[in-house]
């Protein structure tokens, strides 16, 4: 079973919470909005701690070091494909214009024999919790709910 870990940045604005989400890169998500946004996360092996993996993946996906601050455990969710995702929230600010996303390679178009490079996340944006719930990968919406319960 595959496992991923990630960090969900949040900040308080206008009496509410905003969360930082990334739009998944690559040709499958280019025209999608709902269900195409995610927390910055990635897979890890059993010999690596989930929190260490979350911090590493944040840097790999956004090209910026993860912020300092208290890591609030948000637990786990199981996504549709069976992958288990563990997340932590950190209160911090980040300018989305500063990201320098990592990339991945895949054959595209399918069966063409051509490898192309795509960004892991093609854009990053701040969302109010309600809007974030509309666009985030369905299972990950639980992380937003848990953050809201944790924050007064």
C-alpha positions as a printed Julia matrix, in Angstrom:
152×3 Matrix{Float64}:
   0.0    0.0     0.0
   1.37   3.39   -0.98
   1.69   6.12    1.63
   2.14   9.87    1.17
   2.74  12.69    3.61
   2.28  16.41    3.24
   2.09  19.85    4.81
  -0.95  22.1     4.69
  -0.02  25.75    5.21
  -2.68  28.03    6.61
  -2.99  31.62    7.72
  -5.71  33.72    9.27
  -7.22  36.47    7.15
 -10.38  38.52    7.42
 -11.69  36.54   10.37
 -11.26  33.18    8.63
  -8.7   30.63    7.56
  -6.96  30.4     4.2
  -5.15  27.24    3.08
  -2.39  26.84    0.49
  -3.17  24.23   -2.16
  -1.36  23.18   -5.31
  -2.94  22.35   -8.69
  -1.63  19.01   -9.91
   0.58  19.33  -12.96
   0.6   17.25  -16.1
  -1.79  16.69  -18.97
  -4.51  14.88  -16.99
  -5.35  17.87  -14.8
  -4.7   20.83  -17.1
  -8.39  21.59  -17.7
  -9.72  20.43  -14.32
 -10.39  22.49  -11.23
 -12.6   20.49   -8.86
 -10.64  17.55   -7.48
  -7.38  18.71   -9.1
  -5.95  20.6    -6.09
  -3.95  18.96   -3.33
  -1.79  19.64   -0.34
   1.92  19.51   -1.26
   2.73  15.86   -0.55
   4.56  12.82   -1.79
   5.28   9.17   -1.24
   7.71   7.84    1.3
   9.23   4.51    2.3
   8.6    2.7     5.61
  12.08   3.58    6.93
  11.36   7.36    6.72
   9.2    9.19    9.24
   6.0   10.61    7.78
   6.72  14.12    9.1
  10.25  14.1     7.65
   8.77  12.97    4.32
   6.14  15.72    4.46
   8.84  18.35    4.96
  11.04  16.86    2.19
   8.14  16.66   -0.25
   7.1   20.25    0.48
  10.54  21.4    -0.63
  10.62  19.09   -3.65
   7.19  20.14   -4.88
   7.4   23.88   -4.2
  11.14  24.51   -4.46
  11.09  26.29   -1.09
  12.07  25.04    2.36
   9.14  24.17    4.6
   8.34  26.9     7.11
   9.21  26.64   10.76
   6.36  26.43   13.21
   4.27  23.99   15.15
   3.22  21.02   13.02
  -0.4   20.25   13.9
  -1.24  16.6    13.19
  -4.29  16.26   10.92
  -4.26  12.46   10.81
  -4.72  10.24    7.79
  -7.15   9.79    4.92
  -7.5    7.03    2.35
  -7.84   8.34   -1.2
  -9.98   6.67   -3.87
  -7.02   4.74   -5.31
  -6.21   3.32   -1.86
  -3.23   5.54   -1.07
  -3.02   6.63    2.58
  -2.14  10.31    3.05
  -0.92  11.75    6.37
  -0.87  15.52    6.86
   0.24  18.25    9.23
  -0.83  21.88    9.23
   1.6   24.75    9.84
   0.56  28.36   10.28
   2.74  30.37    7.9
   2.64  32.78    5.01
   4.01  32.04    1.55
   3.88  34.04   -1.65
   2.71  31.63   -4.4
   4.76  33.6    -6.94
   7.94  32.34   -5.23
   7.41  28.65   -5.96
   9.79  26.8    -8.26
   8.03  23.45   -8.65
   9.75  20.14   -9.03
   9.05  18.16  -12.18
   8.26  14.63  -13.29
   8.68  12.85  -16.61
   6.12  10.72  -18.37
   5.4    9.41  -21.83
   3.1   11.9   -23.55
   1.1   11.51  -25.66
   0.43   7.91  -24.59
   2.27   5.24  -26.61
   4.18   7.96  -28.5
   7.59   6.99  -27.14
   8.19  10.67  -26.28
   9.08  11.55  -22.7
   7.96  14.98  -21.59
   8.6   16.86  -18.38
   5.76  18.41  -16.38
   5.66  20.37  -13.1
   4.52  18.41  -10.02
   2.25  21.37   -9.22
   1.59  23.84  -12.04
   0.29  26.56   -9.72
  -0.26  27.23   -6.05
  -2.93  29.45   -4.51
  -4.53  30.44   -1.21
  -8.16  29.4    -0.73
 -10.78  30.13    1.91
 -11.76  26.84    3.59
 -15.14  26.64    1.82
 -13.63  27.17   -1.63
 -10.77  24.8    -0.79
 -13.29  22.04   -0.03
 -14.75  22.51   -3.52
 -11.46  22.05   -5.37
  -9.3   19.73   -3.23
  -9.02  15.98   -3.9
 -12.21  14.65   -2.29
 -10.62  12.58    0.5
  -8.29  15.45    1.48
 -11.25  17.7     2.36
 -11.17  15.92    5.73
  -7.86  17.69    6.43
  -9.57  21.07    5.96
 -12.38  20.03    8.31
  -9.88  18.87   10.95
  -7.95  22.14   10.65
 -11.17  24.12   11.15
 -11.98  22.06   14.27
  -8.49  22.7    15.66
  -8.53  26.46   15.01
 -10.76  28.69   17.12
